[in-house]
Tab-separated table of C-alpha atoms and ligand atoms in Angstrom:
chain	number	residue	atom	x	y	z
A	22	MET	CA	33.186	21.596	-1.734
A	23	ARG	CA	30.065	22.279	-4.081
A	24	ASN	CA	31.924	22.128	-7.042
A	25	LYS	CA	33.809	18.765	-5.935
A	26	ILE	CA	30.203	17.439	-5.703
A	27	CYS	CA	29.322	18.709	-8.985
A	28	LEU	CA	32.171	17.106	-10.556
A	29	LEU	CA	31.805	13.975	-8.707
A	30	LEU	CA	28.186	13.748	-9.815
A	31	ALA	CA	28.920	14.507	-13.571
A	32	VAL	CA	31.686	11.608	-13.447
A	33	CYS	CA	28.956	9.041	-11.771
A	34	ALA	CA	26.833	9.669	-14.802
A	35	LEU	CA	29.708	7.973	-16.577
A	36	PHE	CA	30.497	5.007	-14.543
A	37	PRO	CA	28.570	1.702	-13.993
A	38	THR	CA	29.359	2.025	-9.802
A	39	ALA	CA	26.998	5.477	-10.607
A	40	ALA	CA	24.432	4.339	-8.159
A	41	ILE	CA	26.928	3.882	-5.141
A	42	HIS	CA	28.652	7.128	-5.870
A	43	ALA	CA	25.310	8.681	-6.262
A	44	GLN	CA	24.559	7.737	-3.085
A	45	GLN	CA	27.929	8.774	-1.712
A	46	SER	CA	27.284	12.190	-2.870
A	47	LEU	CA	23.879	12.416	-1.646
A	48	ASP	CA	25.088	11.671	1.990
A	49	ALA	CA	27.376	14.540	1.287
A	50	LEU	CA	25.038	17.265	0.085
A	51	ILE	CA	22.804	16.061	3.052
A	52	GLU	CA	25.763	16.466	5.477
A	53	ARG	CA	26.554	20.325	3.897
A	54	ASP	CA	22.719	21.274	4.438
A	55	LEU	CA	22.584	19.654	7.851
A	56	SER	CA	23.390	22.276	10.422
A	57	THR	CA	21.084	24.831	8.165
A	58	LEU	CA	18.728	22.487	8.288
A	59	VAL	CA	18.656	21.895	12.342
A	60	ALA	CA	18.800	25.459	12.845
A	61	THR	CA	15.476	25.559	10.728
A	62	TYR	CA	14.033	23.186	12.589
A	63	LYS	CA	14.850	24.736	15.678
A	64	THR	CA	13.527	28.063	14.435
A	65	LEU	CA	9.964	26.284	13.512
A	66	HIS	CA	9.812	24.414	16.585
A	67	ALA	CA	10.038	27.876	18.512
A	68	SER	CA	7.394	29.162	16.886
A	69	PRO	CA	4.089	26.836	16.384
A	70	GLU	CA	1.060	28.297	15.087
A	71	LEU	CA	-2.333	26.334	16.005
A	72	SER	CA	-4.371	24.711	12.918
A	73	HIS	CA	-6.226	27.342	11.362
A	74	TYR	CA	-3.747	29.976	12.242
A	75	GLU	CA	-0.436	28.761	10.601
A	76	GLU	CA	0.334	32.306	8.717
A	77	LYS	CA	4.026	32.479	9.879
A	78	THR	CA	4.628	28.903	9.165
A	79	ALA	CA	3.165	28.911	5.619
A	80	SER	CA	4.903	31.902	4.850
A	81	PHE	CA	8.347	30.820	5.540
A	82	LEU	CA	7.879	27.673	3.757
A	83	ALA	CA	6.922	29.574	0.429
A	84	THR	CA	9.669	31.784	0.982
A	85	GLN	CA	12.096	29.052	1.399
A	86	LEU	CA	10.897	27.703	-1.490
A	87	LYS	CA	10.865	30.275	-3.879
A	88	ALA	CA	13.979	31.301	-2.966
A	89	LEU	CA	14.743	27.417	-4.049
A	90	GLY	CA	13.091	28.653	-7.847
A	91	TYR	CA	9.945	26.846	-7.209
A	92	THR	CA	6.319	28.353	-8.447
A	93	VAL	CA	4.885	28.916	-5.115
A	94	THR	CA	1.244	29.606	-4.608
A	95	GLU	CA	0.052	30.474	-1.098
A	96	ARG	CA	-3.402	30.612	0.454
A	97	VAL	CA	-4.385	27.615	-0.860
A	98	GLY	CA	-7.412	25.985	0.717
A	99	LYS	CA	-11.212	26.973	1.630
A	100	TYR	CA	-12.916	26.103	4.714
A	101	GLU	CA	-16.263	25.360	5.247
A	102	ASN	CA	-16.233	28.322	7.409
A	103	PRO	CA	-15.639	31.425	5.606
A	104	GLN	CA	-13.912	32.974	8.975
A	105	TRP	CA	-11.061	31.389	8.603
A	106	THR	CA	-8.166	31.689	6.029
A	107	ALA	CA	-6.732	28.766	4.586
A	108	TYR	CA	-2.632	28.941	4.722
A	109	GLY	CA	-1.753	26.150	2.081
A	110	VAL	CA	1.562	26.313	0.010
A	111	VAL	CA	1.809	24.483	-2.975
A	112	ALA	CA	5.318	24.714	-4.685
A	113	VAL	CA	5.408	23.387	-8.456
A	114	MET	CA	8.635	22.429	-9.877
A	115	LYS	CA	8.580	21.420	-13.792
A	116	ASN	CA	11.281	19.421	-15.048
A	117	GLY	CA	10.399	17.735	-18.255
A	118	PRO	CA	8.326	15.162	-19.743
A	119	GLY	CA	7.519	12.012	-16.593
A	120	PRO	CA	4.828	11.506	-13.674
A	121	THR	CA	3.915	13.631	-11.033
A	122	VAL	CA	4.728	13.418	-7.540
A	123	LEU	CA	3.147	14.857	-5.105
A	124	LEU	CA	4.827	15.466	-1.325
A	125	ARG	CA	3.088	16.792	1.534
A	126	THR	CA	3.565	18.632	4.768
A	127	GLU	CA	1.753	19.401	7.401
A	128	LEU	CA	2.114	23.017	8.874
A	129	ASP	CA	-0.062	22.958	12.296
A	130	ALA	CA	0.983	22.774	15.506
A	131	LEU	CA	-0.971	21.645	19.065
A	132	PRO	CA	-2.633	23.600	21.749
A	133	VAL	CA	0.059	21.531	24.156
A	134	GLU	CA	2.593	23.586	26.947
A	135	GLU	CA	5.884	22.113	25.937
A	136	LYS	CA	7.615	21.032	28.831
A	137	THR	CA	10.540	19.445	27.114
A	138	GLY	CA	12.797	22.378	28.843
A	139	LEU	CA	15.080	22.003	25.643
A	140	PRO	CA	16.764	25.506	24.417
A	141	TYR	CA	14.282	25.829	21.641
A	142	ALA	CA	11.172	25.011	23.028
A	143	SER	CA	7.964	26.865	22.520
A	144	LYS	CA	6.680	29.481	24.817
A	145	VAL	CA	4.403	30.779	22.047
A	146	LYS	CA	0.913	30.926	23.436
A	147	MET	CA	-2.034	31.836	20.942
A	148	LYS	CA	-5.946	32.037	20.352
A	149	ASN	CA	-7.569	29.002	19.376
A	150	ASP	CA	-11.071	29.253	16.990
A	151	ALA	CA	-12.927	29.594	20.560
A	152	GLY	CA	-10.815	33.001	21.421
A	153	GLN	CA	-9.329	31.357	24.640
A	154	GLU	CA	-5.300	31.896	24.774
A	155	VAL	CA	-3.601	28.326	24.876
A	156	SER	CA	0.082	27.432	24.675
A	157	VAL	CA	1.118	25.949	21.610
A	158	MET	CA	3.311	23.431	20.843
A	159	HIS	CA	4.904	21.125	17.401
A	160	ALA	CA	4.137	17.954	19.722
A	161	CYS	CA	3.612	15.925	16.830
A	162	GLY	CA	6.539	16.615	14.557
A	163	HIS	CA	5.041	18.905	11.636
A	164	ASP	CA	8.329	20.973	12.261
A	165	VAL	CA	10.402	17.702	11.085
A	166	HIS	CA	8.362	17.574	8.207
A	167	ILE	CA	8.483	20.834	7.060
A	168	THR	CA	12.050	20.771	7.786
A	169	SER	CA	12.396	17.780	5.591
A	170	MET	CA	10.562	18.779	2.945
A	171	ILE	CA	12.494	22.071	2.727
A	172	GLY	CA	15.813	19.683	2.572
A	173	THR	CA	14.138	17.698	-0.046
A	174	ALA	CA	13.099	20.577	-2.525
A	175	LYS	CA	16.930	21.898	-2.084
A	176	LEU	CA	18.139	18.364	-2.955
A	177	LEU	CA	16.383	17.715	-5.760
A	178	MET	CA	16.535	21.292	-7.603
A	179	GLU	CA	20.386	20.773	-7.274
A	180	LEU	CA	20.077	16.917	-8.701
A	181	LYS	CA	17.691	18.393	-11.404
A	182	ASN	CA	19.706	16.748	-14.036
A	183	GLN	CA	18.906	12.983	-12.274
A	184	TRP	CA	15.462	13.123	-12.392
A	185	SER	CA	12.579	14.086	-15.049
A	186	GLY	CA	9.113	15.154	-14.306
A	187	THR	CA	7.168	17.504	-12.528
A	188	LEU	CA	7.475	17.647	-8.322
A	189	VAL	CA	4.328	19.206	-6.442
A	190	LEU	CA	5.239	20.242	-2.773
A	191	LEU	CA	2.271	20.839	-0.541
A	192	GLY	CA	2.201	22.374	2.835
A	193	GLN	CA	-1.268	21.755	4.168
A	194	PRO	CA	-2.591	23.682	6.982
A	195	ALA	CA	-4.894	21.778	10.079
A	196	GLU	CA	-4.324	18.482	9.847
A	197	GLU	CA	-4.417	18.391	13.929
A	198	VAL	CA	-7.952	19.172	13.317
A	199	ILE	CA	-8.988	17.014	10.098
A	200	ASP	CA	-10.302	19.727	8.015
A	201	GLY	CA	-7.144	20.891	6.355
A	202	ALA	CA	-6.427	18.142	3.348
A	203	ARG	CA	-10.260	18.685	2.458
A	204	SER	CA	-9.888	22.136	2.368
A	205	ILE	CA	-7.010	22.219	0.015
A	206	LEU	CA	-9.186	19.904	-2.380
A	207	ARG	CA	-12.141	22.189	-2.400
A	208	ASP	CA	-10.419	24.663	-3.138
A	209	GLY	CA	-8.722	22.618	-6.540
A	210	LEU	CA	-5.586	21.016	-5.356
A	211	TYR	CA	-5.761	18.714	-8.478
A	212	GLU	CA	-7.514	21.249	-10.922
A	213	ARG	CA	-5.232	24.161	-10.372
A	214	PHE	CA	-2.171	22.488	-10.034
A	215	PRO	CA	-0.740	19.150	-11.696
A	216	LYS	CA	-2.703	16.430	-10.487
A	217	PRO	CA	-0.054	13.417	-9.233
A	218	ASP	CA	0.504	9.997	-10.288
A	219	PHE	CA	2.310	9.456	-6.735
A	220	VAL	CA	1.331	11.080	-2.873
A	221	ILE	CA	3.837	10.656	-0.524
A	222	ALA	CA	4.299	11.923	2.874
A	223	LEU	CA	6.314	10.916	6.414
A	224	HIS	CA	4.986	11.099	9.698
A	225	ASP	CA	7.680	10.721	12.496
A	226	SER	CA	7.311	8.157	15.355
A	227	ALA	CA	7.655	8.607	18.991
A	228	ASP	CA	8.473	4.872	19.538
A	229	LEU	CA	10.957	4.455	16.390
A	230	GLU	CA	14.770	4.828	16.455
A	231	ALA	CA	15.795	7.864	14.418
A	232	GLY	CA	18.269	7.114	11.049
A	233	LYS	CA	15.141	4.223	10.648
A	234	VAL	CA	11.770	4.440	8.655
A	235	GLY	CA	8.986	2.314	8.657
A	236	TYR	CA	6.204	1.398	6.155
A	237	THR	CA	2.672	-0.339	6.329
A	238	PRO	CA	1.274	-1.182	3.109
A	239	GLY	CA	-2.419	-1.545	2.848
A	240	TYR	CA	-4.480	0.641	5.407
A	241	SER	CA	-2.339	2.112	8.003
A	242	MET	CA	-4.326	4.087	9.914
A	243	ALA	CA	-8.057	4.110	10.863
A	244	SER	CA	-10.967	6.563	9.972
A	245	SER	CA	-12.669	8.914	12.548
A	246	THR	CA	-15.631	10.287	13.217
A	247	SER	CA	-16.758	12.399	16.326
A	248	VAL	CA	-20.290	11.184	17.609
A	249	ASP	CA	-22.328	13.028	19.731
A	250	VAL	CA	-25.556	11.373	21.654
A	251	LYS	CA	-27.825	13.294	23.988
A	252	ILE	CA	-30.003	10.745	26.087
A	253	ARG	CA	-32.904	12.406	27.229
A	254	GLY	CA	-35.073	11.125	29.524
A	255	LEU	CA	-37.977	13.052	32.366
A	256	GLY	CA	-36.163	14.709	35.273
A	257	GLY	CA	-37.221	14.804	38.416
A	258	HIS	CA	-36.560	14.613	42.450
A	259	GLY	CA	-33.926	11.750	43.020
A	260	ALA	CA	-36.036	10.398	45.938
A	261	ARG	CA	-39.317	10.041	43.233
A	262	PRO	CA	-37.545	7.764	40.802
A	263	GLU	CA	-41.387	6.624	39.955
A	264	SER	CA	-42.423	9.863	38.715
A	265	SER	CA	-39.190	10.243	36.142
A	266	LYS	CA	-37.217	8.392	33.238
A	267	ASP	CA	-33.558	8.296	34.309
A	268	PRO	CA	-31.438	9.457	31.600
A	269	VAL	CA	-28.505	8.537	34.017
A	270	VAL	CA	-29.363	4.949	34.104
A	271	VAL	CA	-30.134	5.180	30.505
A	272	ALA	CA	-26.912	6.275	29.500
A	273	ALA	CA	-25.023	3.863	31.822
A	274	GLN	CA	-26.582	0.746	29.939
A	275	PHE	CA	-26.145	2.286	26.643
A	276	VAL	CA	-22.371	2.469	27.205
A	277	VAL	CA	-22.316	-0.865	28.037
A	278	ALA	CA	-24.830	-2.202	25.268
A	279	LEU	CA	-22.129	-0.003	22.799
A	280	GLN	CA	-19.665	-2.852	23.676
A	281	THR	CA	-21.743	-5.629	21.945
A	282	ILE	CA	-21.114	-3.639	18.440
A	283	VAL	CA	-17.579	-4.633	17.828
A	284	SER	CA	-17.626	-7.478	19.991
A	285	ARG	CA	-20.594	-8.996	18.665
A	286	GLU	CA	-21.766	-7.075	15.202
A	287	ASN	CA	-18.332	-7.043	13.756
A	288	SER	CA	-16.049	-9.086	11.862
A	289	PRO	CA	-13.119	-10.285	14.372
A	290	LEU	CA	-10.996	-9.896	10.720
A	291	ASP	CA	-12.392	-5.936	10.350
A	292	PRO	CA	-10.697	-3.175	13.069
A	293	ALA	CA	-13.087	-1.105	14.988
A	294	VAL	CA	-13.156	0.918	18.081
A	295	ILE	CA	-16.025	2.714	19.688
A	296	THR	CA	-14.570	4.583	22.716
A	297	VAL	CA	-17.019	7.282	24.968
A	298	GLY	CA	-14.551	9.901	25.846
A	299	SER	CA	-17.109	12.254	27.462
A	300	ILE	CA	-20.034	12.014	29.450
A	301	HIS	CA	-21.607	14.672	31.163
A	302	GLY	CA	-24.975	15.084	32.980
A	303	GLY	CA	-27.134	16.420	36.003
A	304	THR	CA	-26.057	19.021	38.271
A	305	LYS	CA	-26.949	17.416	42.311
A	306	HIS	CA	-26.827	14.919	44.238
A	307	ASN	CA	-30.538	14.683	44.587
A	308	ILE	CA	-31.799	15.503	41.331
A	309	ILE	CA	-32.379	13.354	38.495
A	310	PRO	CA	-31.608	15.455	35.130
A	311	GLU	CA	-33.507	15.932	31.945
A	312	GLU	CA	-30.856	14.547	30.066
A	313	VAL	CA	-26.813	13.042	29.319
A	314	ASP	CA	-24.628	14.153	26.954
A	315	LEU	CA	-22.181	11.849	25.635
A	316	GLN	CA	-19.186	12.151	22.905
A	317	LEU	CA	-17.557	9.298	21.293
A	318	THR	CA	-15.328	8.259	18.601
A	319	VAL	CA	-15.459	6.049	16.027
A	320	ARG	CA	-12.559	4.099	14.222
A	321	ALA	CA	-12.238	1.798	11.528
A	322	TYR	CA	-10.601	1.157	8.253
A	323	LYS	CA	-13.273	-0.045	5.623
A	324	GLU	CA	-16.062	2.530	4.738
A	325	GLU	CA	-18.351	-0.187	5.310
A	326	VAL	CA	-17.577	-0.727	8.669
A	327	ARG	CA	-17.862	2.766	9.557
A	328	LYS	CA	-21.080	3.166	8.224
A	329	ARG	CA	-22.216	-0.109	10.079
A	330	VAL	CA	-20.961	0.597	13.322
A	331	LEU	CA	-22.834	4.603	12.875
A	332	ALA	CA	-25.730	2.763	12.279
A	333	SER	CA	-25.509	0.445	15.469
A	334	ILE	CA	-24.883	3.258	17.450
A	335	GLU	CA	-27.807	5.094	16.334
A	336	ARG	CA	-30.309	1.768	17.065
A	337	ILE	CA	-28.651	0.862	20.422
A	338	ALA	CA	-29.011	4.613	21.609
A	339	ARG	CA	-32.831	4.483	20.597
A	340	GLY	CA	-33.438	1.032	21.561
A	341	THR	CA	-32.009	1.494	25.302
A	342	ALA	CA	-33.888	4.417	26.213
A	343	LEU	CA	-37.269	2.982	24.190
A	344	ALA	CA	-36.909	0.188	26.638
A	345	ALA	CA	-36.285	2.138	29.621
A	346	GLY	CA	-40.219	3.585	29.034
A	347	ILE	CA	-38.835	6.964	27.604
A	348	PRO	CA	-41.318	8.437	25.113
A	349	GLU	CA	-40.656	8.525	21.198
A	350	ASP	CA	-40.887	12.407	21.243
A	351	ARG	CA	-37.755	12.060	23.734
A	352	ALA	CA	-35.704	9.648	21.661
A	353	PRO	CA	-32.100	10.268	21.906
A	354	ILE	CA	-30.332	12.487	19.536
A	355	VAL	CA	-27.281	10.973	17.600
A	356	LYS	CA	-25.057	13.368	15.469
A	357	PHE	CA	-21.986	12.451	13.207
A	358	SER	CA	-20.026	15.268	12.679
A	359	GLU	CA	-19.477	16.533	9.375
A	360	THR	CA	-16.176	17.959	10.116
A	361	GLN	CA	-14.615	16.343	12.824
A	362	VAL	CA	-14.220	12.920	10.800
A	363	THR	CA	-11.855	11.375	8.433
A	364	LYS	CA	-10.675	8.692	6.109
A	365	ALA	CA	-8.638	5.553	6.511
A	366	THR	CA	-5.027	6.217	5.442
A	367	TYR	CA	-4.782	3.251	3.112
A	368	ASN	CA	-1.031	2.956	1.491
A	369	ASP	CA	-0.949	1.742	-1.882
A	370	PRO	CA	0.837	-1.879	-1.546
A	371	GLN	CA	2.593	-1.774	-4.884
A	372	LEU	CA	4.020	1.864	-4.308
A	373	THR	CA	4.740	0.846	-0.311
A	374	GLU	CA	6.701	-2.081	-1.590
A	375	ARG	CA	8.768	0.102	-4.100
A	376	LEU	CA	9.646	2.421	-1.336
A	377	ALA	CA	10.554	-0.104	0.644
A	378	VAL	CA	13.091	-1.519	-1.850
A	379	VAL	CA	14.041	2.201	-2.087
A	380	PHE	CA	14.574	2.890	1.648
A	381	ALA	CA	17.032	-0.314	1.913
A	382	LYS	CA	19.220	0.912	-0.747
A	383	ALA	CA	19.602	4.601	0.419
A	384	LEU	CA	19.402	3.897	4.396
A	385	GLY	CA	20.351	-0.064	4.591
A	386	GLN	CA	18.343	-3.195	5.166
A	387	ASP	CA	18.443	-2.804	9.005
A	388	ASN	CA	17.242	0.893	8.719
A	389	VAL	CA	13.865	-0.094	7.159
A	390	VAL	CA	11.119	-2.027	9.252
A	391	LYS	CA	7.550	-2.862	8.598
A	392	LEU	CA	5.357	-1.442	10.651
A	393	PRO	CA	1.779	-2.706	11.679
A	394	PRO	CA	-1.248	-0.548	10.997
A	395	VAL	CA	-2.867	1.914	13.912
A	396	MET	CA	-6.143	3.000	14.617
A	397	MET	CA	-5.048	6.364	14.805
A	398	SER	CA	-6.291	8.791	12.202
A	399	GLU	CA	-5.122	11.663	9.956
A	400	ASP	CA	-6.455	13.089	6.886
A	401	PHE	CA	-3.565	12.044	4.391
A	402	GLY	CA	-6.131	9.784	3.192
A	403	TYR	CA	-8.160	11.969	1.493
A	404	LEU	CA	-5.470	13.146	-1.144
A	405	SER	CA	-5.709	9.674	-2.693
A	406	MET	CA	-9.014	10.480	-4.058
A	407	ASP	CA	-10.529	7.335	-2.445
A	408	GLN	CA	-7.489	5.279	-3.739
A	409	THR	CA	-7.337	6.659	-7.359
A	410	ILE	CA	-4.234	7.965	-6.962
A	411	PRO	CA	-1.261	5.550	-5.440
A	412	ALA	CA	-0.109	7.358	-2.332
A	413	THR	CA	1.481	6.209	0.681
A	414	LEU	CA	3.047	7.797	4.368
A	415	PHE	CA	5.499	5.798	5.586
A	416	THR	CA	7.078	6.328	9.496
A	417	LEU	CA	10.367	8.563	10.054
A	418	GLY	CA	12.231	7.397	13.322
A	419	ALA	CA	12.868	10.236	15.566
A	420	VAL	CA	13.812	9.279	18.859
A	421	ASP	CA	17.027	8.653	20.124
A	422	PRO	CA	18.283	5.092	20.036
A	423	LEU	CA	19.352	4.533	23.496
A	424	LYS	CA	16.388	5.777	24.740
A	425	VAL	CA	14.197	3.110	22.472
A	426	LYS	CA	16.724	0.697	24.095
A	427	GLN	CA	16.260	2.019	27.540
A	428	SER	CA	12.593	2.037	27.246
A	429	GLN	CA	12.638	-1.624	26.276
A	430	GLU	CA	14.608	-2.882	28.739
A	431	THR	CA	12.810	-1.081	31.638
A	432	LYS	CA	9.154	-1.247	30.085
A	433	THR	CA	8.536	2.275	30.932
A	434	PRO	CA	7.153	3.644	27.839
A	435	LEU	CA	8.296	6.393	25.770
A	436	PRO	CA	6.449	9.863	25.607
A	437	SER	CA	4.045	9.611	22.764
A	438	LEU	CA	3.203	12.016	19.847
A	439	HIS	CA	1.258	14.938	21.201
A	440	SER	CA	2.937	14.535	24.627
A	441	ALA	CA	4.332	17.896	26.414
A	442	ILE	CA	7.862	16.197	26.483
A	443	PHE	CA	7.947	14.311	22.827
A	444	ALA	CA	11.395	15.553	21.387
A	445	PRO	CA	12.637	14.479	18.527
A	446	VAL	CA	16.482	14.341	18.325
A	447	PRO	CA	16.897	16.507	15.434
A	448	GLU	CA	20.244	16.036	13.409
A	449	PRO	CA	19.668	11.955	12.810
A	450	THR	CA	15.587	12.569	11.928
A	451	LEU	CA	16.406	15.164	9.821
A	452	ARG	CA	19.196	13.211	8.174
A	453	THR	CA	17.078	10.188	7.602
A	454	GLY	CA	14.100	11.998	6.449
A	455	VAL	CA	15.794	14.177	3.721
A	456	LYS	CA	17.568	11.298	2.356
A	457	ALA	CA	14.533	8.924	2.140
A	458	MET	CA	12.114	11.851	0.905
A	459	THR	CA	14.754	12.538	-1.687
A	460	SER	CA	15.786	8.677	-2.733
A	461	VAL	CA	12.258	8.499	-3.152
A	462	VAL	CA	11.448	10.603	-5.785
A	463	LEU	CA	14.604	10.421	-7.457
A	464	ASP	CA	13.507	6.588	-7.590
A	465	LEU	CA	9.527	7.822	-8.854
A	466	LEU	CA	10.910	10.181	-11.420
A	467	LYS	CA	14.111	8.326	-12.819
A	468	LYS	CA	15.225	9.204	-16.221
B	516	ZN	ZN1	-0.964	14.453	15.438
B	517	ZN	ZN1	1.087	14.658	12.791
């Protein structure tokens, strides 16, 4: 079979219908590898690891890429916390003159107890950063991404005569806790290894049919900043409010006042979200507590919007407290996390439109959809170095088309990413992931 394919490739090079033949041969190569890829996926799915602890996953990926002939460096990355080892994998294949393309996959899984009931469901438990034992699941589909990278790496190695340039494959740890991409850059990703001209990643989708891909030019995901606010009052007896300053009431006013930032201070054309995800204060019915703690997440696309929203949160917290008569020295403490923060994902429009054309050729126009941006976040944006390197993250459909249809008809939402019952359909998802990724590299590095 393999000899036949090689012969076909050689013949294609000689005739004008080469493009069609090349597509057919790519399909044949993917079909040849598909059962192995599905097995790889199931193995990865059954053995997920939490962010900061992706040791076996990284080693598995490194071993596979080494076996394919890539030059592989392991344990790339440096966290701010020196106690954590970064399990980044960087594989390089230099194949003549031309641009450098970097493909990225994440390696980590989530603290979710899998409830899919699949034969290859995860039963893994492991300790998290806080030392607690938790169940772990690839509930975001990073196992799909790793497997697609392995499949792509193999094809591009075999099709070396069809491209010229340098391919860099990055296995990035700790995406879910958004400090992985920064750790890799801090450890000199773009100094120690060839600096890319293009950065590409895919992410599976819990809404899009398997067999399809999606693309979003421009901002596609938001920046995310975690904010901690401590409203301090003066505690006392619940029956004597006159001799205390109640932080519960101030916190309640603060939460309501926050709603005016997006609605009254921000341009309606610049999306932003402020969510108070946690509020805690007090111990008992009849005690006015000393303080109330709130945890917020802030999402925005533009950096100036993010900065303005954060400044408004600080101003409103302080203003609300002072208006309630809380003394200056008990003003709220507002902290913007330096670790739980990530940049927006901006898909270089020109590169993204180029990919859309490649996808249409490879998968058929009906299988390529332009998707609207979302306010969720990921740390892929760091790899573009403030948009100085064209980067794009495209969407890979992972859901049984029948289920998508049923969900639309019955208006019942499908299980989302991070859900305990999120279950990508392996075969069509991987087939499309490998084909899309391989076709992109063949186009960006075409001879
Ligand atoms: Zn995720
Ligand atoms: Zn993810």
